[in-house]
C-alpha cells in the first residue's frame, strides 16, 4: 500500500488523470470521477475486492445527504422560472433601488435569484434585463455583466440550497441553517468587491453599451405577453419560503436549547428539515404559480429533470472519489503536511478547491471533491466545520476558464470577446472568492463566540 510521499504522488497523479479525462478527452465528470476513483484505489493498494464497495458507499452516503434536496431544489427553481417569478424579482429590485443605483439592484437580484436557479439558466434569463438597463443608464454593459455573473456564481457557490454548498455542509457536518446564514453573510462583500466595485472599474475599460439582441429568454418563456403576470409579492414570498422554514428550525433550536424535547422545536425540526422544507415549498409553488405558467406541469418537470439527473450523478461520483481518497489515508497525511508547512487549514481548503475549480471548470465538482476529502477531518484540523466549508466554497467561486460552460454563457450572452470575458468574469470571480475567504478569516476570530462557530 502506498504511504508517505508515494501516496502524495499517487494522489496528484489521480488528479492529473482526472483533469486530462475531462479537459483533453472531453469525458463527462461523472464517468471520469468513477474511473479515477477505481484507479486510485488499485494504485494505493486497497484490496481490489473492497474498492467497489468503497465507491458505492461514498456514492450512496453523499446522495443520502443531498440527493433528494438537489432534485427538489432544481424543480423549485424551474417553477419559479417558468412562471416569470424570476424576472419579477429582478424588476422588483430595480423599483426599490432606482435606475441610478441599478448596479446594486442587479447585485441583490443576482444573489436572490441564484438561490433557486442554476447559474447558466439565471444568467440567460436576466441577460436582456441588464442590456435594457445599460441602454437606459448609459452604464457600460460590461459593468452589469460583471455584477450579474459574479453575484450569481458567488451565491451559487456559497448559499444553500444550491448543490455545491449543500454537499459541503453535509460533508463537514455543519448545521444547514447556520451554514446558510454565514454563507449569506460572507457572500455579500464578495459580490460588492468582485461584482459591483470591480464591475465599475472594468466598465470604464470595456465600454460596450448594450443593445437588444435576438437571444430568447430561457424561461419556458411562452412569450411573456401570453400569460398572466405574477405579482412581485408572490414571487418574493415563494422564493423566501424554503429559506424561512430552514432558518426557523435553527432559531428554534437555539431558543429552546435547554428543552429540546418541547413540542415547538420538535415541530420546527420536521418542517425545517432541509428536505421537508423544500418539499413543502415545491408543493406550494406548484399550486400558487400554476395560473402563471402556460406550459403543463409535465413539461416543467421534464425541464427540471434534464438538469437534475446529471448533477445528482456527478455529486455522487464526487463523493465516491472522496471516499476512496479517505480510505488511502491522505487526510492524515495532509494534516501532517500542514503541520510541517504551517499552512492554515482554511487557506489549504481554499487553494485545493480553487485549483480544482480552475482545472476542471466546474464549481460543483470542485466543492464536492474538496469537501469529501477535507470535510471528515475538520475536527482534527482544529477549525470550525462551518468555516472550513465556507473556505472550500470560496475556492469554487473564481478562476473560471474556457473549460467551464459558464465562461461561454457569459461570453455569448454578455456580448464579450474571450479576452474581455477573462477580464470581466474570470478576474472578477477570483476577486470575489478572495474577498469571501478574507471575511471567513474575520469570522474565525470569533470562533467559539458567535453561535454555530
CSV table of C-alpha atoms in Angstrom, one decimal:
chain,number,residue,atom,x,y,z
A,1,UNK,CA,0.0,0.0,0.0
A,2,UNK,CA,1.3,3.5,-0.9
A,3,UNK,CA,2.5,5.6,2.1
A,4,UNK,CA,4.2,8.9,2.6
A,5,UNK,CA,5.5,10.7,-0.4
A,6,UNK,CA,4.4,7.9,-2.8
A,7,UNK,CA,0.8,8.3,-1.6
A,8,UNK,CA,1.0,12.0,-2.3
A,9,UNK,CA,2.4,11.2,-5.8
A,10,UNK,CA,-0.4,8.8,-6.4
A,11,UNK,CA,-3.0,11.3,-5.3
A,12,UNK,CA,-1.5,14.0,-7.5
A,13,UNK,CA,-1.3,11.6,-10.4
A,14,UNK,CA,-5.0,10.8,-9.9
A,15,UNK,CA,-5.9,14.5,-10.1
A,16,UNK,CA,-3.9,14.9,-13.3
A,17,UNK,CA,-5.6,11.9,-14.9
A,18,UNK,CA,-9.0,13.4,-13.8
A,19,UNK,CA,-8.1,16.7,-15.4
A,20,UNK,CA,-6.9,15.0,-18.7
A,21,UNK,CA,-10.0,12.9,-19.0
A,22,UNK,CA,-12.3,15.9,-18.6
A,23,UNK,CA,-10.4,18.6,-20.4
A,24,UNK,CA,-8.4,16.7,-23.1
A,25,UNK,CA,-10.7,13.8,-23.8
A,26,UNK,CA,-13.9,15.6,-23.0
A,27,UNK,CA,-15.2,12.8,-20.8
A,28,UNK,CA,-18.2,13.6,-18.6
A,29,UNK,CA,-17.2,14.4,-15.0
A,30,UNK,CA,-19.4,11.5,-13.7
A,31,UNK,CA,-17.6,8.8,-15.6
A,32,UNK,CA,-14.2,10.5,-15.1
A,33,UNK,CA,-14.6,10.6,-11.3
A,34,UNK,CA,-15.6,6.9,-11.1
A,35,UNK,CA,-12.7,5.8,-13.3
A,36,UNK,CA,-10.2,7.8,-11.3
A,37,UNK,CA,-11.6,6.6,-8.0
A,38,UNK,CA,-11.2,3.0,-9.2
A,39,UNK,CA,-7.7,3.6,-10.4
A,40,UNK,CA,-6.6,5.4,-7.3
A,41,UNK,CA,-7.9,2.6,-5.1
A,42,UNK,CA,-6.0,0.0,-7.1
A,43,UNK,CA,-2.8,2.1,-7.2
A,44,UNK,CA,-2.9,2.9,-3.5
A,45,UNK,CA,-3.0,-0.8,-2.6
A,46,UNK,CA,-6.5,-1.0,-1.2
A,47,UNK,CA,-7.6,-4.7,-1.6
A,48,UNK,CA,-9.3,-4.9,-5.1
A,49,UNK,CA,-12.4,-6.7,-3.9
A,50,UNK,CA,-13.1,-3.9,-1.4
A,51,UNK,CA,-12.9,-1.0,-3.8
A,52,UNK,CA,-16.3,-1.4,-5.5
A,53,UNK,CA,-17.9,-1.4,-2.1
A,54,UNK,CA,-16.0,1.7,-1.0
A,55,UNK,CA,-17.0,3.5,-4.2
A,56,UNK,CA,-20.7,2.5,-3.7
A,57,UNK,CA,-20.6,3.6,-0.1
A,58,UNK,CA,-19.2,7.0,-0.9
A,59,UNK,CA,-21.7,7.5,-3.7
A,60,UNK,CA,-24.6,6.4,-1.5
A,61,UNK,CA,-23.6,8.3,1.6
A,62,UNK,CA,-23.2,11.6,-0.4
A,63,UNK,CA,-26.6,11.3,-2.1
A,64,UNK,CA,-28.3,10.2,1.2
A,65,UNK,CA,-27.4,13.7,2.5
A,66,UNK,CA,-28.2,15.8,-0.5
A,67,UNK,CA,-29.7,13.8,-3.4
A,68,UNK,CA,-33.4,14.5,-2.6
A,69,UNK,CA,-32.6,18.1,-1.9
A,70,UNK,CA,-30.8,18.6,-5.3
A,71,UNK,CA,-33.8,17.2,-7.2
A,72,UNK,CA,-36.3,19.3,-5.2
A,73,UNK,CA,-34.2,22.5,-5.5
A,74,UNK,CA,-34.0,22.2,-9.3
A,75,UNK,CA,-37.7,21.6,-9.6
A,76,UNK,CA,-38.5,24.5,-7.3
A,77,UNK,CA,-36.3,26.8,-9.4
A,78,UNK,CA,-37.8,25.6,-12.7
A,79,UNK,CA,-41.3,26.5,-11.5
A,80,UNK,CA,-40.1,30.0,-10.5
A,81,UNK,CA,-38.5,30.5,-13.9
A,82,UNK,CA,-41.4,29.2,-15.9
A,83,UNK,CA,-43.9,31.4,-14.0
A,84,UNK,CA,-41.9,34.6,-14.7
A,85,UNK,CA,-41.2,35.0,-11.0
A,86,UNK,CA,-37.5,35.3,-11.6
A,87,UNK,CA,-38.0,38.3,-13.9
A,88,UNK,CA,-40.5,39.8,-11.5
A,89,UNK,CA,-38.0,39.6,-8.6
A,90,UNK,CA,-35.4,41.4,-10.8
A,91,UNK,CA,-37.8,44.2,-11.8
A,92,UNK,CA,-38.9,44.5,-8.2
A,93,UNK,CA,-35.3,45.0,-7.1
A,94,UNK,CA,-34.9,47.8,-9.7
A,95,UNK,CA,-38.0,49.6,-8.5
A,96,UNK,CA,-36.6,49.6,-4.9
A,97,UNK,CA,-33.1,50.8,-5.8
A,98,UNK,CA,-34.0,53.0,-8.7
A,99,UNK,CA,-32.2,53.3,-12.1
A,100,UNK,CA,-29.3,55.4,-10.7
A,101,UNK,CA,-28.4,52.7,-8.2
A,102,UNK,CA,-29.2,49.9,-10.7
A,103,UNK,CA,-25.7,48.2,-10.1
A,104,UNK,CA,-26.8,47.5,-6.5
A,105,UNK,CA,-30.2,46.3,-7.7
A,106,UNK,CA,-28.6,43.8,-10.1
A,107,UNK,CA,-26.2,42.7,-7.3
A,108,UNK,CA,-29.1,42.0,-4.9
A,109,UNK,CA,-31.1,40.4,-7.8
A,110,UNK,CA,-28.2,38.1,-8.7
A,111,UNK,CA,-27.8,36.8,-5.1
A,112,UNK,CA,-31.5,36.3,-4.7
A,113,UNK,CA,-32.1,34.6,-8.0
A,114,UNK,CA,-29.1,32.2,-7.8
A,115,UNK,CA,-30.5,30.6,-4.6
A,116,UNK,CA,-33.2,28.6,-6.5
A,117,UNK,CA,-31.9,28.8,-10.1
A,118,UNK,CA,-28.7,27.3,-11.7
A,119,UNK,CA,-26.1,29.9,-12.8
A,120,UNK,CA,-26.4,29.3,-16.6
A,121,UNK,CA,-30.2,29.5,-16.6
A,122,UNK,CA,-30.3,32.5,-14.3
A,123,UNK,CA,-27.8,34.5,-16.5
A,124,UNK,CA,-29.7,33.6,-19.7
A,125,UNK,CA,-33.0,34.6,-18.1
A,126,UNK,CA,-31.7,38.0,-16.9
A,127,UNK,CA,-29.3,39.0,-19.8
A,128,UNK,CA,-31.9,41.1,-21.6
A,129,UNK,CA,-32.7,42.9,-18.4
A,130,UNK,CA,-29.2,44.1,-18.0
A,131,UNK,CA,-29.0,45.1,-21.7
A,132,UNK,CA,-32.1,47.3,-21.2
A,133,UNK,CA,-30.7,48.8,-18.1
A,134,UNK,CA,-27.4,49.5,-19.8
A,135,UNK,CA,-29.3,51.4,-22.6
A,136,UNK,CA,-31.3,53.4,-20.1
A,137,UNK,CA,-28.5,54.3,-17.7
A,138,UNK,CA,-25.7,54.6,-20.3
A,139,UNK,CA,-23.6,52.5,-18.0
A,140,UNK,CA,-21.3,50.0,-19.8
A,141,UNK,CA,-22.9,46.6,-20.4
A,142,UNK,CA,-19.7,45.0,-19.2
A,143,UNK,CA,-20.3,46.6,-15.7
A,144,UNK,CA,-23.7,44.9,-15.5
A,145,UNK,CA,-22.3,41.6,-16.9
A,146,UNK,CA,-19.7,41.6,-14.2
A,147,UNK,CA,-22.2,42.3,-11.4
A,148,UNK,CA,-24.8,39.8,-12.6
A,149,UNK,CA,-22.3,37.0,-13.3
A,150,UNK,CA,-20.2,37.4,-10.2
A,151,UNK,CA,-23.3,37.7,-8.0
A,152,UNK,CA,-24.8,34.6,-9.5
A,153,UNK,CA,-21.6,32.4,-9.2
A,154,UNK,CA,-20.8,33.7,-5.7
A,155,UNK,CA,-24.3,32.8,-4.4
A,156,UNK,CA,-24.3,29.6,-6.4
A,157,UNK,CA,-21.1,28.5,-4.6
A,158,UNK,CA,-22.0,29.7,-1.1
A,159,UNK,CA,-25.7,29.7,-0.4
A,160,UNK,CA,-27.9,26.7,0.2
A,161,UNK,CA,-29.9,25.1,-1.4
A,162,UNK,CA,-27.7,25.0,-4.5
A,163,UNK,CA,-25.9,21.6,-4.8
A,164,UNK,CA,-22.3,22.6,-4.1
A,165,UNK,CA,-22.7,24.3,-0.7
A,166,UNK,CA,-25.3,21.7,0.3
A,167,UNK,CA,-22.8,18.9,-0.2
A,168,UNK,CA,-20.1,20.9,1.6
A,169,UNK,CA,-22.3,21.5,4.6
A,170,UNK,CA,-23.2,17.8,4.7
A,171,UNK,CA,-19.6,16.6,4.3
A,172,UNK,CA,-18.3,18.9,7.0
A,173,UNK,CA,-21.2,18.0,9.4
A,174,UNK,CA,-22.4,21.6,9.6
A,175,UNK,CA,-25.9,22.7,10.6
A,176,UNK,CA,-27.7,23.6,7.4
A,177,UNK,CA,-29.3,26.7,8.9
A,178,UNK,CA,-26.1,28.0,10.4
A,179,UNK,CA,-24.2,27.4,7.1
A,180,UNK,CA,-26.9,29.2,5.2
A,181,UNK,CA,-26.7,32.2,7.5
A,182,UNK,CA,-23.0,32.6,7.3
A,183,UNK,CA,-22.9,31.8,3.6
A,184,UNK,CA,-25.3,34.7,3.0
A,185,UNK,CA,-23.2,36.9,5.3
A,186,UNK,CA,-19.8,36.3,3.5
A,187,UNK,CA,-21.2,36.3,0.0
A,188,UNK,CA,-22.4,39.9,0.2
A,189,UNK,CA,-18.9,41.5,0.5
A,190,UNK,CA,-17.7,39.1,-2.2
A,191,UNK,CA,-20.3,40.4,-4.6
A,192,UNK,CA,-19.7,44.0,-3.7
A,193,UNK,CA,-16.0,43.7,-4.3
A,194,UNK,CA,-15.8,41.3,-7.2
A,195,UNK,CA,-19.1,42.4,-8.8
A,196,UNK,CA,-20.0,46.0,-8.1
A,197,UNK,CA,-16.6,47.6,-7.4
A,198,UNK,CA,-14.7,45.7,-10.0
A,199,UNK,CA,-17.6,45.9,-12.4
A,200,UNK,CA,-17.5,49.7,-12.3
A,201,UNK,CA,-13.7,49.6,-12.7
A,202,UNK,CA,-13.7,47.3,-15.7
A,203,UNK,CA,-16.7,49.0,-17.3
A,204,UNK,CA,-14.6,52.1,-17.9
A,205,UNK,CA,-12.2,50.0,-19.8
A,206,UNK,CA,-14.6,47.8,-21.8
A,207,UNK,CA,-17.3,50.3,-22.7
A,208,UNK,CA,-19.6,48.1,-24.8
A,209,UNK,CA,-23.0,49.6,-24.1
A,210,UNK,CA,-25.7,47.0,-24.5
A,211,UNK,CA,-28.4,46.7,-27.1
A,212,UNK,CA,-31.3,44.4,-27.5
A,213,UNK,CA,-30.5,41.2,-29.4
A,214,UNK,CA,-32.3,38.2,-30.8
A,215,UNK,CA,-31.5,35.8,-27.9
A,216,UNK,CA,-34.5,34.2,-26.4
A,217,UNK,CA,-35.1,34.2,-22.7
A,218,UNK,CA,-34.9,30.6,-21.3
A,219,UNK,CA,-38.0,30.7,-19.0
A,220,UNK,CA,-40.1,28.1,-20.7
A,221,UNK,CA,-41.0,31.5,-22.0
A,222,UNK,CA,-44.1,31.1,-23.9
A,223,UNK,CA,-43.8,34.8,-24.8
A,224,UNK,CA,-44.5,36.6,-21.6
A,225,UNK,CA,-47.4,38.5,-23.0
A,226,UNK,CA,-49.3,35.3,-23.5
A,227,UNK,CA,-49.5,34.5,-19.8
A,228,UNK,CA,-51.0,36.1,-16.7
A,229,UNK,CA,-48.4,38.3,-14.9
A,230,UNK,CA,-47.3,37.2,-11.5
A,231,UNK,CA,-47.1,39.8,-8.7
A,232,UNK,CA,-43.8,40.9,-7.1
A,233,UNK,CA,-45.1,40.0,-3.6
A,234,UNK,CA,-46.0,36.4,-4.6
A,235,UNK,CA,-42.6,36.0,-6.4
A,236,UNK,CA,-40.6,37.0,-3.3
A,237,UNK,CA,-42.8,35.1,-1.0
A,238,UNK,CA,-42.4,31.8,-2.8
A,239,UNK,CA,-38.7,32.3,-3.1
A,240,UNK,CA,-38.3,33.1,0.6
A,241,UNK,CA,-40.5,30.1,1.8
A,242,UNK,CA,-37.8,27.4,2.0
A,243,UNK,CA,-35.2,29.7,3.5
A,244,UNK,CA,-37.7,30.8,6.2
A,245,UNK,CA,-38.6,27.2,7.0
A,246,UNK,CA,-34.9,26.1,7.2
A,247,UNK,CA,-33.9,29.0,9.4
A,248,UNK,CA,-36.9,28.5,11.6
A,249,UNK,CA,-35.5,25.2,12.7
A,250,UNK,CA,-32.1,26.7,13.5
A,251,UNK,CA,-33.6,29.6,15.5
A,252,UNK,CA,-36.0,27.3,17.5
A,253,UNK,CA,-33.1,25.0,18.4
A,254,UNK,CA,-31.2,28.0,19.8
A,255,UNK,CA,-34.3,29.3,21.5
A,256,UNK,CA,-35.2,26.0,23.2
A,257,UNK,CA,-31.6,24.8,23.7
A,258,UNK,CA,-32.4,23.8,27.3
A,259,UNK,CA,-35.6,22.0,26.4
A,260,UNK,CA,-35.1,20.2,23.0
A,261,UNK,CA,-38.0,17.8,23.6
A,262,UNK,CA,-40.5,20.6,23.7
A,263,UNK,CA,-43.3,20.4,21.1
A,264,UNK,CA,-42.2,23.7,19.4
A,265,UNK,CA,-38.6,22.7,18.5
A,266,UNK,CA,-39.8,19.2,17.6
A,267,UNK,CA,-42.4,20.6,15.2
A,268,UNK,CA,-40.0,23.0,13.5
A,269,UNK,CA,-37.3,20.3,13.3
A,270,UNK,CA,-39.7,18.5,11.0
A,271,UNK,CA,-40.9,21.4,8.8
A,272,UNK,CA,-37.5,23.0,8.9
A,273,UNK,CA,-35.7,19.8,7.8
A,274,UNK,CA,-33.9,20.7,4.5
A,275,UNK,CA,-35.8,18.0,2.5
A,276,UNK,CA,-39.2,18.7,4.1
A,277,UNK,CA,-38.8,22.4,3.8
A,278,UNK,CA,-38.1,22.3,0.1
A,279,UNK,CA,-40.8,19.7,-0.5
A,280,UNK,CA,-43.3,22.0,1.2
A,281,UNK,CA,-42.1,24.9,-0.8
A,282,UNK,CA,-42.3,23.0,-4.1
A,283,UNK,CA,-45.8,21.9,-3.4
A,284,UNK,CA,-46.8,25.4,-2.5
A,285,UNK,CA,-45.1,26.7,-5.7
A,286,UNK,CA,-46.9,24.2,-7.9
A,287,UNK,CA,-50.3,25.4,-6.7
A,288,UNK,CA,-49.6,29.1,-6.3
A,289,UNK,CA,-47.7,29.5,-9.6
A,290,UNK,CA,-49.9,27.3,-11.7
A,291,UNK,CA,-52.1,30.3,-13.1
A,292,UNK,CA,-48.9,32.0,-14.3
A,293,UNK,CA,-47.4,29.0,-16.2
A,294,UNK,CA,-48.7,28.4,-19.7
A,295,UNK,CA,-46.9,25.0,-20.1
A,296,UNK,CA,-48.3,21.9,-18.5
A,297,UNK,CA,-46.7,20.6,-15.3
A,298,UNK,CA,-45.2,17.6,-17.2
A,299,UNK,CA,-43.1,19.9,-19.4
A,300,UNK,CA,-41.9,21.9,-16.3
A,301,UNK,CA,-40.9,18.7,-14.6
A,302,UNK,CA,-39.2,17.4,-17.7
A,303,UNK,CA,-37.0,20.5,-17.9
A,304,UNK,CA,-36.0,20.2,-14.3
A,305,UNK,CA,-35.2,16.5,-14.6
A,306,UNK,CA,-33.0,17.2,-17.5
A,307,UNK,CA,-30.8,19.3,-15.2
A,308,UNK,CA,-31.0,17.4,-12.0
A,309,UNK,CA,-30.1,13.9,-13.3
A,310,UNK,CA,-26.6,14.7,-14.3
A,311,UNK,CA,-26.0,17.0,-11.3
A,312,UNK,CA,-27.0,14.2,-8.9
A,313,UNK,CA,-24.8,11.6,-10.7
A,314,UNK,CA,-21.8,14.0,-10.6
A,315,UNK,CA,-22.4,14.8,-6.9
A,316,UNK,CA,-22.5,11.1,-6.0
A,317,UNK,CA,-19.4,10.3,-8.1
A,318,UNK,CA,-17.5,13.1,-6.4
A,319,UNK,CA,-18.5,11.6,-3.0
A,320,UNK,CA,-17.2,8.2,-4.3
A,321,UNK,CA,-13.9,9.6,-5.3
A,322,UNK,CA,-13.6,11.4,-1.9
A,323,UNK,CA,-14.4,8.2,-0.1
A,324,UNK,CA,-11.6,6.3,-1.9
A,325,UNK,CA,-9.2,9.2,-1.1
A,326,UNK,CA,-10.2,8.9,2.6
A,327,UNK,CA,-9.5,5.2,2.6
A,328,UNK,CA,-6.0,5.8,1.3
A,329,UNK,CA,-5.2,7.8,4.4
A,330,UNK,CA,-4.4,11.0,2.5
A,331,UNK,CA,-6.3,13.0,5.1
A,332,UNK,CA,-3.9,12.2,7.9
A,333,UNK,CA,-1.0,12.9,5.5
A,334,UNK,CA,-2.5,16.3,4.7
A,335,UNK,CA,-2.6,17.1,8.4
A,336,UNK,CA,1.0,16.1,8.9
A,337,UNK,CA,2.0,18.2,5.8
A,338,UNK,CA,0.2,21.3,7.2
A,339,UNK,CA,1.9,20.9,10.5
A,340,UNK,CA,5.2,20.8,8.7
A,341,UNK,CA,4.5,23.7,6.4
A,342,UNK,CA,2.4,25.7,8.9
A,343,UNK,CA,-0.2,26.1,6.3
A,344,UNK,CA,-3.5,27.2,7.8
A,345,UNK,CA,-6.4,24.8,7.2
A,346,UNK,CA,-8.7,27.4,5.8
A,347,UNK,CA,-6.1,28.5,3.2
A,348,UNK,CA,-5.4,24.9,2.2
A,349,UNK,CA,-9.1,24.3,1.8
A,350,UNK,CA,-9.5,27.4,-0.4
A,351,UNK,CA,-6.4,26.6,-2.5
A,352,UNK,CA,-7.4,23.0,-3.0
A,353,UNK,CA,-10.9,24.0,-4.1
A,354,UNK,CA,-9.6,26.8,-6.3
A,355,UNK,CA,-7.1,24.5,-8.2
A,356,UNK,CA,-9.9,22.0,-8.9
A,357,UNK,CA,-12.2,24.8,-10.0
A,358,UNK,CA,-9.8,26.2,-12.5
A,359,UNK,CA,-8.6,22.9,-13.8
A,360,UNK,CA,-12.0,21.1,-14.1
A,361,UNK,CA,-14.2,24.0,-15.0
A,362,UNK,CA,-16.9,23.0,-12.5
A,363,UNK,CA,-17.6,24.8,-9.2
A,364,UNK,CA,-19.9,21.9,-8.1
A,365,UNK,CA,-17.3,19.2,-8.8
A,366,UNK,CA,-14.6,21.3,-7.1
A,367,UNK,CA,-16.7,21.7,-4.0
A,368,UNK,CA,-17.9,18.1,-3.8
A,369,UNK,CA,-14.4,16.7,-4.3
A,370,UNK,CA,-12.7,19.0,-1.8
A,371,UNK,CA,-15.3,18.7,0.9
A,372,UNK,CA,-15.3,14.9,0.5
A,373,UNK,CA,-11.6,14.9,1.2
A,374,UNK,CA,-11.3,17.6,3.8
A,375,UNK,CA,-14.7,17.6,5.4
A,376,UNK,CA,-14.3,14.5,7.5
A,377,UNK,CA,-11.1,15.8,9.1
A,378,UNK,CA,-12.4,19.2,10.0
A,379,UNK,CA,-12.3,18.4,13.7
A,380,UNK,CA,-8.7,17.1,13.5
A,381,UNK,CA,-7.7,20.3,11.8
A,382,UNK,CA,-8.9,22.2,14.8
A,383,UNK,CA,-11.1,24.5,12.8
A,384,UNK,CA,-14.9,25.1,12.8
A,385,UNK,CA,-16.6,22.8,10.2
A,386,UNK,CA,-18.7,25.8,9.1
A,387,UNK,CA,-15.7,28.0,8.4
A,388,UNK,CA,-13.8,25.2,6.7
A,389,UNK,CA,-16.8,24.6,4.5
A,390,UNK,CA,-17.1,28.3,3.6
A,391,UNK,CA,-13.4,28.4,2.7
A,392,UNK,CA,-14.0,25.5,0.4
A,393,UNK,CA,-17.0,27.3,-1.2
A,394,UNK,CA,-14.9,30.4,-1.6
A,395,UNK,CA,-12.4,28.5,-3.7
A,396,UNK,CA,-15.2,27.4,-6.0
A,397,UNK,CA,-16.2,31.0,-6.9
A,398,UNK,CA,-13.4,32.3,-9.2
A,399,UNK,CA,-10.9,31.4,-11.9
A,400,UNK,CA,-13.5,30.2,-14.4
A,401,UNK,CA,-11.7,29.4,-17.6
A,402,UNK,CA,-12.8,28.3,-21.1
A,403,UNK,CA,-13.2,24.7,-19.9
A,404,UNK,CA,-16.2,26.0,-17.9
A,405,UNK,CA,-19.6,26.2,-19.7
A,406,UNK,CA,-20.4,29.3,-17.6
A,407,UNK,CA,-17.5,31.0,-19.3
A,408,UNK,CA,-19.1,30.7,-22.7
A,409,UNK,CA,-22.6,31.6,-21.4
A,410,UNK,CA,-21.2,34.9,-20.0
A,411,UNK,CA,-19.2,35.5,-23.2
A,412,UNK,CA,-22.1,34.8,-25.6
A,413,UNK,CA,-25.0,36.5,-23.7
A,414,UNK,CA,-22.8,39.2,-22.2
A,415,UNK,CA,-21.6,40.1,-25.7
A,416,UNK,CA,-17.9,39.9,-24.7
A,417,UNK,CA,-14.8,38.6,-26.6
A,418,UNK,CA,-12.8,35.8,-25.0
A,419,UNK,CA,-10.2,38.3,-23.7
A,420,UNK,CA,-12.9,40.5,-22.3
A,421,UNK,CA,-14.7,37.6,-20.7
A,422,UNK,CA,-11.4,36.7,-18.8
A,423,UNK,CA,-11.1,40.3,-17.7
A,424,UNK,CA,-14.7,40.7,-16.6
A,425,UNK,CA,-15.7,37.2,-15.4
A,426,UNK,CA,-12.6,35.3,-14.6
A,427,UNK,CA,-10.8,38.0,-12.7
A,428,UNK,CA,-14.0,39.3,-11.1
A,429,UNK,CA,-14.8,35.9,-9.8
A,430,UNK,CA,-11.3,35.5,-8.3
A,431,UNK,CA,-11.6,38.8,-6.5
A,432,UNK,CA,-15.0,37.7,-5.1
A,433,UNK,CA,-13.6,34.4,-3.9
A,434,UNK,CA,-10.6,36.0,-2.2
A,435,UNK,CA,-12.9,38.6,-0.5
A,436,UNK,CA,-15.1,35.8,0.8
A,437,UNK,CA,-12.0,34.0,2.2
A,438,UNK,CA,-10.9,37.2,3.9
A,439,UNK,CA,-14.3,37.5,5.6
A,440,UNK,CA,-14.2,33.8,6.6
A,441,UNK,CA,-10.9,34.6,8.3
A,442,UNK,CA,-12.5,37.5,10.1
A,443,UNK,CA,-15.3,35.2,11.3
A,444,UNK,CA,-12.6,32.8,12.6
A,445,UNK,CA,-11.5,35.4,15.1
A,446,UNK,CA,-14.9,34.9,16.7
A,447,UNK,CA,-14.9,31.1,16.6
A,448,UNK,CA,-16.4,29.9,19.9
A,449,UNK,CA,-18.1,33.2,20.4
A,450,UNK,CA,-20.6,33.5,17.5
A,451,UNK,CA,-23.4,30.9,17.5
A,452,UNK,CA,-22.7,27.9,15.4
A,453,UNK,CA,-18.9,28.5,15.1
